[in-house]
PDB file of C-alpha atoms in Angstrom:
ATOM      1  CA  MET A   1       0.000   0.000   0.000  1.00  0.00           C
ATOM      2  CA  PRO A   2       1.565   3.285  -1.068  1.00  0.00           C
ATOM      3  CA  GLY A   3       1.745   6.200   1.329  1.00  0.00           C
ATOM      4  CA  GLU A   4      -1.044   8.738   0.947  1.00  0.00           C
ATOM      5  CA  PHE A   5       1.540  11.406   0.108  1.00  0.00           C
ATOM      6  CA  GLU A   6       2.895   9.495  -2.912  1.00  0.00           C
ATOM      7  CA  THR A   7       2.115  10.416  -6.505  1.00  0.00           C
ATOM      8  CA  HIS A   8      -1.345   9.196  -7.412  1.00  0.00           C
ATOM      9  CA  ARG A   9      -3.723   9.187 -10.343  1.00  0.00           C
ATOM     10  CA  GLY A  10      -6.418  11.349  -8.778  1.00  0.00           C
ATOM     11  CA  THR A  11      -8.868  12.037  -5.985  1.00  0.00           C
ATOM     12  CA  VAL A  12     -12.402  10.778  -5.420  1.00  0.00           C
ATOM     13  CA  LEU A  13     -14.946  13.068  -3.773  1.00  0.00           C
ATOM     14  CA  VAL A  14     -18.659  12.582  -3.088  1.00  0.00           C
ATOM     15  CA  TRP A  15     -21.262  15.292  -3.656  1.00  0.00           C
ATOM     16  CA  PRO A  16     -22.672  16.230  -0.198  1.00  0.00           C
ATOM     17  CA  VAL A  17     -26.425  15.708  -0.092  1.00  0.00           C
ATOM     18  CA  ARG A  18     -27.316  13.559   2.950  1.00  0.00           C
ATOM     19  CA  PRO A  19     -29.623  15.735   5.109  1.00  0.00           C
ATOM     20  CA  GLY A  20     -28.326  14.233   8.356  1.00  0.00           C
ATOM     21  CA  SER A  21     -24.793  15.375   7.537  1.00  0.00           C
ATOM     22  CA  TRP A  22     -25.356  18.449   5.370  1.00  0.00           C
ATOM     23  CA  PRO A  23     -28.168  20.757   6.560  1.00  0.00           C
ATOM     24  CA  TYR A  24     -29.885  23.336   4.366  1.00  0.00           C
ATOM     25  CA  ASP A  25     -29.650  21.034   1.357  1.00  0.00           C
ATOM     26  CA  GLY A  26     -25.866  21.101   1.719  1.00  0.00           C
ATOM     27  CA  LYS A  27     -25.721  24.535   0.076  1.00  0.00           C
ATOM     28  CA  GLU A  28     -22.477  25.684   1.708  1.00  0.00           C
ATOM     29  CA  ALA A  29     -20.932  22.212   1.652  1.00  0.00           C
ATOM     30  CA  LYS A  30     -21.597  21.883  -2.081  1.00  0.00           C
ATOM     31  CA  ARG A  31     -19.950  25.240  -2.726  1.00  0.00           C
ATOM     32  CA  LYS A  32     -16.865  24.183  -0.753  1.00  0.00           C
ATOM     33  CA  PHE A  33     -16.709  20.715  -2.332  1.00  0.00           C
ATOM     34  CA  ALA A  34     -16.854  22.326  -5.791  1.00  0.00           C
ATOM     35  CA  GLU A  35     -14.130  24.791  -4.797  1.00  0.00           C
ATOM     36  CA  ILE A  36     -11.886  21.995  -3.490  1.00  0.00           C
ATOM     37  CA  ALA A  37     -12.534  19.897  -6.597  1.00  0.00           C
ATOM     38  CA  GLY A  38     -11.751  22.875  -8.824  1.00  0.00           C
ATOM     39  CA  ILE A  39      -8.404  23.470  -7.121  1.00  0.00           C
ATOM     40  CA  LEU A  40      -7.468  19.791  -7.115  1.00  0.00           C
ATOM     41  CA  SER A  41      -8.499  19.305 -10.732  1.00  0.00           C
ATOM     42  CA  ARG A  42      -5.880  21.807 -11.887  1.00  0.00           C
ATOM     43  CA  HIS A  43      -3.211  19.384 -10.674  1.00  0.00           C
ATOM     44  CA  GLU A  44      -4.725  15.906 -10.863  1.00  0.00           C
ATOM     45  CA  ARG A  45      -7.830  14.050 -11.962  1.00  0.00           C
ATOM     46  CA  VAL A  46     -10.915  14.441  -9.762  1.00  0.00           C
ATOM     47  CA  TRP A  47     -13.836  12.052  -9.802  1.00  0.00           C
ATOM     48  CA  MET A  48     -16.950  13.420  -8.113  1.00  0.00           C
ATOM     49  CA  LEU A  49     -19.618  10.856  -7.275  1.00  0.00           C
ATOM     50  CA  ALA A  50     -23.226  11.994  -7.431  1.00  0.00           C
ATOM     51  CA  ASP A  51     -26.574  10.252  -7.606  1.00  0.00           C
ATOM     52  CA  ALA A  52     -28.812  10.671 -10.661  1.00  0.00           C
ATOM     53  CA  ASP A  53     -30.733  13.535  -9.035  1.00  0.00           C
ATOM     54  CA  HIS A  54     -27.562  15.580  -8.451  1.00  0.00           C
ATOM     55  CA  VAL A  55     -25.267  14.857 -11.423  1.00  0.00           C
ATOM     56  CA  ARG A  56     -26.237  18.016 -13.310  1.00  0.00           C
ATOM     57  CA  GLU A  57     -25.956  20.171 -10.201  1.00  0.00           C
ATOM     58  CA  ALA A  58     -22.469  18.795  -9.467  1.00  0.00           C
ATOM     59  CA  GLU A  59     -21.378  19.261 -13.092  1.00  0.00           C
ATOM     60  CA  ALA A  60     -22.622  22.867 -13.145  1.00  0.00           C
ATOM     61  CA  MET A  61     -20.970  23.812  -9.870  1.00  0.00           C
ATOM     62  CA  LEU A  62     -17.681  22.137 -10.828  1.00  0.00           C
ATOM     63  CA  ALA A  63     -17.699  23.939 -14.175  1.00  0.00           C
ATOM     64  CA  GLU A  64     -18.271  27.219 -12.344  1.00  0.00           C
ATOM     65  CA  ALA A  65     -15.422  26.456  -9.927  1.00  0.00           C
ATOM     66  CA  CYS A  66     -13.109  25.839 -12.889  1.00  0.00           C
ATOM     67  CA  ASP A  67     -14.275  28.822 -14.953  1.00  0.00           C
ATOM     68  CA  GLY A  68     -11.279  30.802 -16.052  1.00  0.00           C
ATOM     69  CA  ALA A  69      -8.867  28.509 -14.239  1.00  0.00           C
ATOM     70  CA  GLY A  70      -7.438  26.951 -17.362  1.00  0.00           C
ATOM     71  CA  LYS A  71      -7.122  23.208 -17.482  1.00  0.00           C
ATOM     72  CA  CYS A  72      -9.372  21.340 -15.049  1.00  0.00           C
ATOM     73  CA  GLY A  73      -9.536  17.554 -15.072  1.00  0.00           C
ATOM     74  CA  TYR A  74     -12.686  16.343 -13.412  1.00  0.00           C
ATOM     75  CA  GLN A  75     -15.441  13.883 -14.147  1.00  0.00           C
ATOM     76  CA  VAL A  76     -18.781  13.474 -12.402  1.00  0.00           C
ATOM     77  CA  LEU A  77     -19.609   9.785 -12.033  1.00  0.00           C
ATOM     78  CA  GLU A  78     -23.195   8.733 -11.520  1.00  0.00           C
ATOM     79  CA  ILE A  79     -22.646   6.559  -8.468  1.00  0.00           C
ATOM     80  CA  PRO A  80     -25.185   6.909  -5.662  1.00  0.00           C
ATOM     81  CA  THR A  81     -23.980   6.962  -2.068  1.00  0.00           C
ATOM     82  CA  ASP A  82     -25.535   7.304   1.355  1.00  0.00           C
ATOM     83  CA  ASP A  83     -23.134  10.018   2.601  1.00  0.00           C
ATOM     84  CA  ALA A  84     -20.095  11.956   1.383  1.00  0.00           C
ATOM     85  CA  TRP A  85     -17.053  10.353   3.047  1.00  0.00           C
ATOM     86  CA  ALA A  86     -15.110   9.111   0.016  1.00  0.00           C
ATOM     87  CA  ARG A  87     -12.041   8.036   1.987  1.00  0.00           C
ATOM     88  CA  ASP A  88     -14.137   5.689   4.109  1.00  0.00           C
ATOM     89  CA  ILE A  89     -16.363   4.215   1.389  1.00  0.00           C
ATOM     90  CA  GLY A  90     -13.983   4.249  -1.561  1.00  0.00           C
ATOM     91  CA  PRO A  91     -11.438   1.610  -2.524  1.00  0.00           C
ATOM     92  CA  THR A  92      -8.070   1.329  -0.824  1.00  0.00           C
ATOM     93  CA  CYS A  93      -5.507   1.371  -3.609  1.00  0.00           C
ATOM     94  CA  ILE A  94      -2.585  -1.025  -3.556  1.00  0.00           C
ATOM     95  CA  VAL A  95       0.156  -1.827  -6.065  1.00  0.00           C
ATOM     96  CA  ASP A  96       0.779  -5.460  -7.019  1.00  0.00           C
ATOM     97  CA  ASP A  97       4.140  -7.073  -7.809  1.00  0.00           C
ATOM     98  CA  GLN A  98       3.797  -6.088 -11.493  1.00  0.00           C
ATOM     99  CA  GLY A  99       3.217  -2.415 -10.646  1.00  0.00           C
ATOM    100  CA  SER A 100      -0.518  -2.448 -11.409  1.00  0.00           C
ATOM    101  CA  VAL A 101      -2.829  -0.445  -9.161  1.00  0.00           C
ATOM    102  CA  LEU A 102      -5.731  -2.411  -7.709  1.00  0.00           C
ATOM    103  CA  GLY A 103      -8.645  -1.237  -5.583  1.00  0.00           C
ATOM    104  CA  ILE A 104      -9.655  -3.144  -2.462  1.00  0.00           C
ATOM    105  CA  ASP A 105     -13.417  -3.242  -1.945  1.00  0.00           C
ATOM    106  CA  TRP A 106     -13.779  -3.575   1.832  1.00  0.00           C
ATOM    107  CA  GLN A 107     -17.213  -3.968   3.367  1.00  0.00           C
ATOM    108  CA  PHE A 108     -18.487  -0.640   4.679  1.00  0.00           C
ATOM    109  CA  ASN A 109     -21.229  -0.629   7.339  1.00  0.00           C
ATOM    110  CA  ALA A 110     -21.660   3.037   8.314  1.00  0.00           C
ATOM    111  CA  TRP A 111     -18.978   2.910  11.006  1.00  0.00           C
ATOM    112  CA  GLY A 112     -20.349  -0.008  12.994  1.00  0.00           C
ATOM    113  CA  GLY A 113     -23.453  -1.521  11.427  1.00  0.00           C
ATOM    114  CA  SER A 114     -26.384  -2.316  13.695  1.00  0.00           C
ATOM    115  CA  PHE A 115     -24.063  -2.285  16.732  1.00  0.00           C
ATOM    116  CA  ASP A 116     -22.963   1.367  16.681  1.00  0.00           C
ATOM    117  CA  GLY A 117     -23.258   2.581  13.090  1.00  0.00           C
ATOM    118  CA  LEU A 118     -24.229   6.112  12.121  1.00  0.00           C
ATOM    119  CA  TYR A 119     -27.187   5.220   9.891  1.00  0.00           C
ATOM    120  CA  SER A 120     -29.263   2.112   9.226  1.00  0.00           C
ATOM    121  CA  ASP A 121     -29.037   1.702   5.448  1.00  0.00           C
ATOM    122  CA  TRP A 122     -25.520   1.820   3.996  1.00  0.00           C
ATOM    123  CA  ARG A 123     -26.008  -0.367   0.898  1.00  0.00           C
ATOM    124  CA  LYS A 124     -25.131   2.403  -1.579  1.00  0.00           C
ATOM    125  CA  ASP A 125     -21.998   3.347   0.361  1.00  0.00           C
ATOM    126  CA  ASN A 126     -20.945  -0.306   0.524  1.00  0.00           C
ATOM    127  CA  ALA A 127     -21.404  -0.726  -3.241  1.00  0.00           C
ATOM    128  CA  ALA A 128     -19.470   2.454  -4.142  1.00  0.00           C
ATOM    129  CA  ALA A 129     -15.863   1.136  -4.010  1.00  0.00           C
ATOM    130  CA  ALA A 130     -16.379  -1.559  -6.644  1.00  0.00           C
ATOM    131  CA  LYS A 131     -18.307   0.880  -8.867  1.00  0.00           C
ATOM    132  CA  ILE A 132     -15.543   3.484  -8.565  1.00  0.00           C
ATOM    133  CA  CYS A 133     -12.956   0.891  -9.565  1.00  0.00           C
ATOM    134  CA  ARG A 134     -14.950  -0.160 -12.616  1.00  0.00           C
ATOM    135  CA  GLU A 135     -15.542   3.443 -13.696  1.00  0.00           C
ATOM    136  CA  ILE A 136     -11.890   4.472 -13.479  1.00  0.00           C
ATOM    137  CA  GLY A 137     -10.446   1.202 -14.793  1.00  0.00           C
ATOM    138  CA  LEU A 138      -9.020  -0.477 -11.693  1.00  0.00           C
ATOM    139  CA  ASP A 139      -9.198  -4.202 -11.051  1.00  0.00           C
ATOM    140  CA  VAL A 140     -11.187  -4.886  -7.884  1.00  0.00           C
ATOM    141  CA  VAL A 141      -9.960  -7.000  -4.980  1.00  0.00           C
ATOM    142  CA  ASP A 142     -13.059  -8.333  -3.225  1.00  0.00           C
ATOM    143  CA  ALA A 143     -12.744  -7.952   0.551  1.00  0.00           C
ATOM    144  CA  GLN A 144     -16.444  -7.796   1.344  1.00  0.00           C
ATOM    145  CA  ASP A 145     -15.936 -10.343   4.126  1.00  0.00           C
ATOM    146  CA  PHE A 146     -13.943  -7.764   6.126  1.00  0.00           C
ATOM    147  CA  VAL A 147     -15.408  -4.518   7.485  1.00  0.00           C
ATOM    148  CA  LEU A 148     -13.100  -1.537   7.225  1.00  0.00           C
ATOM    149  CA  GLU A 149     -13.452   2.142   6.460  1.00  0.00           C
ATOM    150  CA  GLY A 150     -10.504   3.643   4.631  1.00  0.00           C
ATOM    151  CA  GLY A 151     -10.059   6.445   7.142  1.00  0.00           C
ATOM    152  CA  SER A 152      -9.145   3.935   9.845  1.00  0.00           C
ATOM    153  CA  ILE A 153      -5.836   3.003   8.195  1.00  0.00           C
ATOM    154  CA  ALA A 154      -2.820   4.926   6.906  1.00  0.00           C
ATOM    155  CA  ALA A 155       0.372   3.652   5.288  1.00  0.00           C
ATOM    156  CA  ASP A 156       3.871   5.049   4.953  1.00  0.00           C
ATOM    157  CA  GLY A 157       4.505   3.246   1.652  1.00  0.00           C
ATOM    158  CA  GLU A 158       7.349   1.261   3.184  1.00  0.00           C
ATOM    159  CA  GLY A 159       5.318  -1.533   4.760  1.00  0.00           C
ATOM    160  CA  THR A 160       4.019   0.120   7.915  1.00  0.00           C
ATOM    161  CA  VAL A 161       0.279   0.578   8.368  1.00  0.00           C
ATOM    162  CA  VAL A 162      -1.137   2.516  11.283  1.00  0.00           C
ATOM    163  CA  VAL A 163      -4.688   1.589  12.250  1.00  0.00           C
ATOM    164  CA  THR A 164      -7.382   2.979  14.487  1.00  0.00           C
ATOM    165  CA  ALA A 165      -7.861   0.227  17.056  1.00  0.00           C
ATOM    166  CA  CYS A 166     -11.228   1.506  18.288  1.00  0.00           C
ATOM    167  CA  CYS A 167     -12.568   1.086  14.741  1.00  0.00           C
ATOM    168  CA  LEU A 168     -11.011  -2.226  13.801  1.00  0.00           C
ATOM    169  CA  LEU A 169     -11.627  -3.872  17.184  1.00  0.00           C
ATOM    170  CA  SER A 170     -15.180  -2.585  17.532  1.00  0.00           C
ATOM    171  CA  GLU A 171     -17.910  -5.201  17.864  1.00  0.00           C
ATOM    172  CA  GLY A 172     -19.578  -3.388  14.974  1.00  0.00           C
ATOM    173  CA  ARG A 173     -16.790  -4.223  12.511  1.00  0.00           C
ATOM    174  CA  ASN A 174     -15.257  -7.731  12.663  1.00  0.00           C
ATOM    175  CA  PRO A 175     -16.319  -9.332  15.959  1.00  0.00           C
ATOM    176  CA  GLN A 176     -15.493 -12.801  14.638  1.00  0.00           C
ATOM    177  CA  LEU A 177     -11.786 -11.911  14.465  1.00  0.00           C
ATOM    178  CA  THR A 178      -9.218 -11.400  17.198  1.00  0.00           C
ATOM    179  CA  LYS A 179      -6.700  -8.555  17.091  1.00  0.00           C
ATOM    180  CA  ASP A 180      -4.136 -11.023  15.708  1.00  0.00           C
ATOM    181  CA  GLY A 181      -6.623 -12.155  13.050  1.00  0.00           C
ATOM    182  CA  ILE A 182      -7.284  -8.572  11.992  1.00  0.00           C
ATOM    183  CA  GLU A 183      -3.554  -7.820  11.819  1.00  0.00           C
ATOM    184  CA  ALA A 184      -2.969 -10.944   9.723  1.00  0.00           C
ATOM    185  CA  ARG A 185      -5.738  -9.978   7.318  1.00  0.00           C
ATOM    186  CA  LEU A 186      -4.387  -6.451   6.906  1.00  0.00           C
ATOM    187  CA  LYS A 187      -0.851  -7.713   6.337  1.00  0.00           C
ATOM    188  CA  ASP A 188      -2.140 -10.124   3.688  1.00  0.00           C
ATOM    189  CA  MET A 189      -4.327  -7.575   1.901  1.00  0.00           C
ATOM    190  CA  LEU A 190      -1.996  -4.566   2.107  1.00  0.00           C
ATOM    191  CA  GLY A 191       1.391  -6.233   1.672  1.00  0.00           C
TER     192      GLY A 191
END
């Protein structure tokens, strides 16, 4: 698993529309997400996920954010989600022995499922990683038998992964595994 600071192909963002997270129809959040995407897209590819009802809105606001900025490289992907935390619901990218980038599709359960999760229906969020991979041309590594949100791990690119124990050891994630079992699975999946 490369370090997050290493050169990468692009950034995935999710258009903020969930009322529980983004009040007032996400008006201010949308403006800021478009601004961030506009700045990023001058330097790298940006993929903005949006559901069918918000694709045009996202496209219009991204175009406005890029107006007059020269080259902007963004694409709005019609991929519905339940919330806007791309790092947690998106794929974890790894590099195989041949140098190919692959996307791991972990199971996402809204930060704890029925035990202590944030919301009760996370099916769209859980399906997003595989859809992102297909849309941007990455092979998918199926890890749906292991619950993990991307924000609970970080790598230095040299073989060390730091994890958030309260997430990975929560009864709402992988209660069938011991700490040693979780560590073994991460070592296997992340190299």
